[in-house]
Short mmCIF file of C-alpha atoms in Angstrom, two decimals:
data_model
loop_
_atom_site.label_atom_id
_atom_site.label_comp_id
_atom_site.label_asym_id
_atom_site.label_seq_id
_atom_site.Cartn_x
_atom_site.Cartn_y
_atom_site.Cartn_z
CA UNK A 16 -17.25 -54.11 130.11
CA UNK A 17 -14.64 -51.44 131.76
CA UNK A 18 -14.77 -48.22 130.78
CA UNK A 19 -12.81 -45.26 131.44
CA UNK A 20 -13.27 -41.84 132.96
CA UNK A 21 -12.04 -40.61 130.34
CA UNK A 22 -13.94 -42.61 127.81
CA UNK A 23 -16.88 -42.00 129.09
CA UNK A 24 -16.27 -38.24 129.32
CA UNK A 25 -15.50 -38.09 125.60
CA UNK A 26 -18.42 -39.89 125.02
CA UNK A 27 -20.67 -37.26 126.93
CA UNK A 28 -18.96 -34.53 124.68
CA UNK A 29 -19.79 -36.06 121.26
CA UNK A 30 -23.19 -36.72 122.63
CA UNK A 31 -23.44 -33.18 123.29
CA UNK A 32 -21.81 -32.04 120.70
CA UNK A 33 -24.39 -33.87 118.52
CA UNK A 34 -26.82 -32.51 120.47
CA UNK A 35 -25.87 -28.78 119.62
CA UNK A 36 -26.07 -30.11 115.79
CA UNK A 37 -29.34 -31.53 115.96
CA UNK A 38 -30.77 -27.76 117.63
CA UNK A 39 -28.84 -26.46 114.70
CA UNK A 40 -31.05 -28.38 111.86
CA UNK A 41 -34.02 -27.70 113.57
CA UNK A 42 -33.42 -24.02 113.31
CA UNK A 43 -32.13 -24.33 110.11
CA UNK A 44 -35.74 -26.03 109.37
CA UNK A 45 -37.59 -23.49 111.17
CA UNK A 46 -35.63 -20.71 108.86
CA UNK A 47 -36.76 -22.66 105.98
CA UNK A 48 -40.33 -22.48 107.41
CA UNK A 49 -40.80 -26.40 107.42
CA UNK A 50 -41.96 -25.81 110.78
CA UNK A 51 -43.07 -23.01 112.81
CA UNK A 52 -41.20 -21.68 115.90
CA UNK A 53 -43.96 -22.43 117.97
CA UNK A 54 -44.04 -26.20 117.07
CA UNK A 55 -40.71 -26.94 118.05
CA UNK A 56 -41.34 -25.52 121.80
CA UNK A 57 -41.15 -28.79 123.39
CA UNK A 58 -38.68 -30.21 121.77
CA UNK A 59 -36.50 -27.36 122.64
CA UNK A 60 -37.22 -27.85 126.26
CA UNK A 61 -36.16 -31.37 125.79
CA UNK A 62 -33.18 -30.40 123.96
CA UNK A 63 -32.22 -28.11 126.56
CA UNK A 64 -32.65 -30.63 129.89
CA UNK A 65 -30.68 -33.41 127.57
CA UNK A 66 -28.04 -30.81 127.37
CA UNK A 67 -27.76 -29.64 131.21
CA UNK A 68 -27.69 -33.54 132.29
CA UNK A 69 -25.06 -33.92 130.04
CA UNK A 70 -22.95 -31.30 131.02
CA UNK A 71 -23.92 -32.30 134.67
CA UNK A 72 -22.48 -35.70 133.86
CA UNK A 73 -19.24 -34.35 132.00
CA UNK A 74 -18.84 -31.78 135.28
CA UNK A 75 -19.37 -34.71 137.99
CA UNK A 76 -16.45 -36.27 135.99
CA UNK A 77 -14.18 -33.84 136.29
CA UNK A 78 -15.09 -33.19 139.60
CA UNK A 79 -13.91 -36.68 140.57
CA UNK A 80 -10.70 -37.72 141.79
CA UNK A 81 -8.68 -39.96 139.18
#
């Protein structure tokens, strides 16, 4: 299965972009006091290196000659 640059860069995007939604819940559940700020530490941190490798990935794309 061939897949594009550009494919795959869109693909990236939504995944980050999902990414950004899913932090947004979680601090929307946090607000809510379903869980405390202090719980979600390492899932933040996992958020957060999910989110640089994907904009690494999306960068290294563009970065790349057609």
């Amino acid at each position: 299965m061939r897949i594009s640059k550009s494919e795959k860069k869109r693909f990236y995007e939504i995944s980050r972009s999902t990414l950004v939604e899913m932090d947004t819940q979680f601090e929307i559940a946090i607000i809510l006091n379903y869980y405390e700020n202090g719980q979600m530490k390492e899932l933040e941190e996992y958020l957060e290196s999910v989110f640089k490798m994907l904009s690494k990935m999306i960068e290294n794309l563009n970065s790349k000659p057609h």
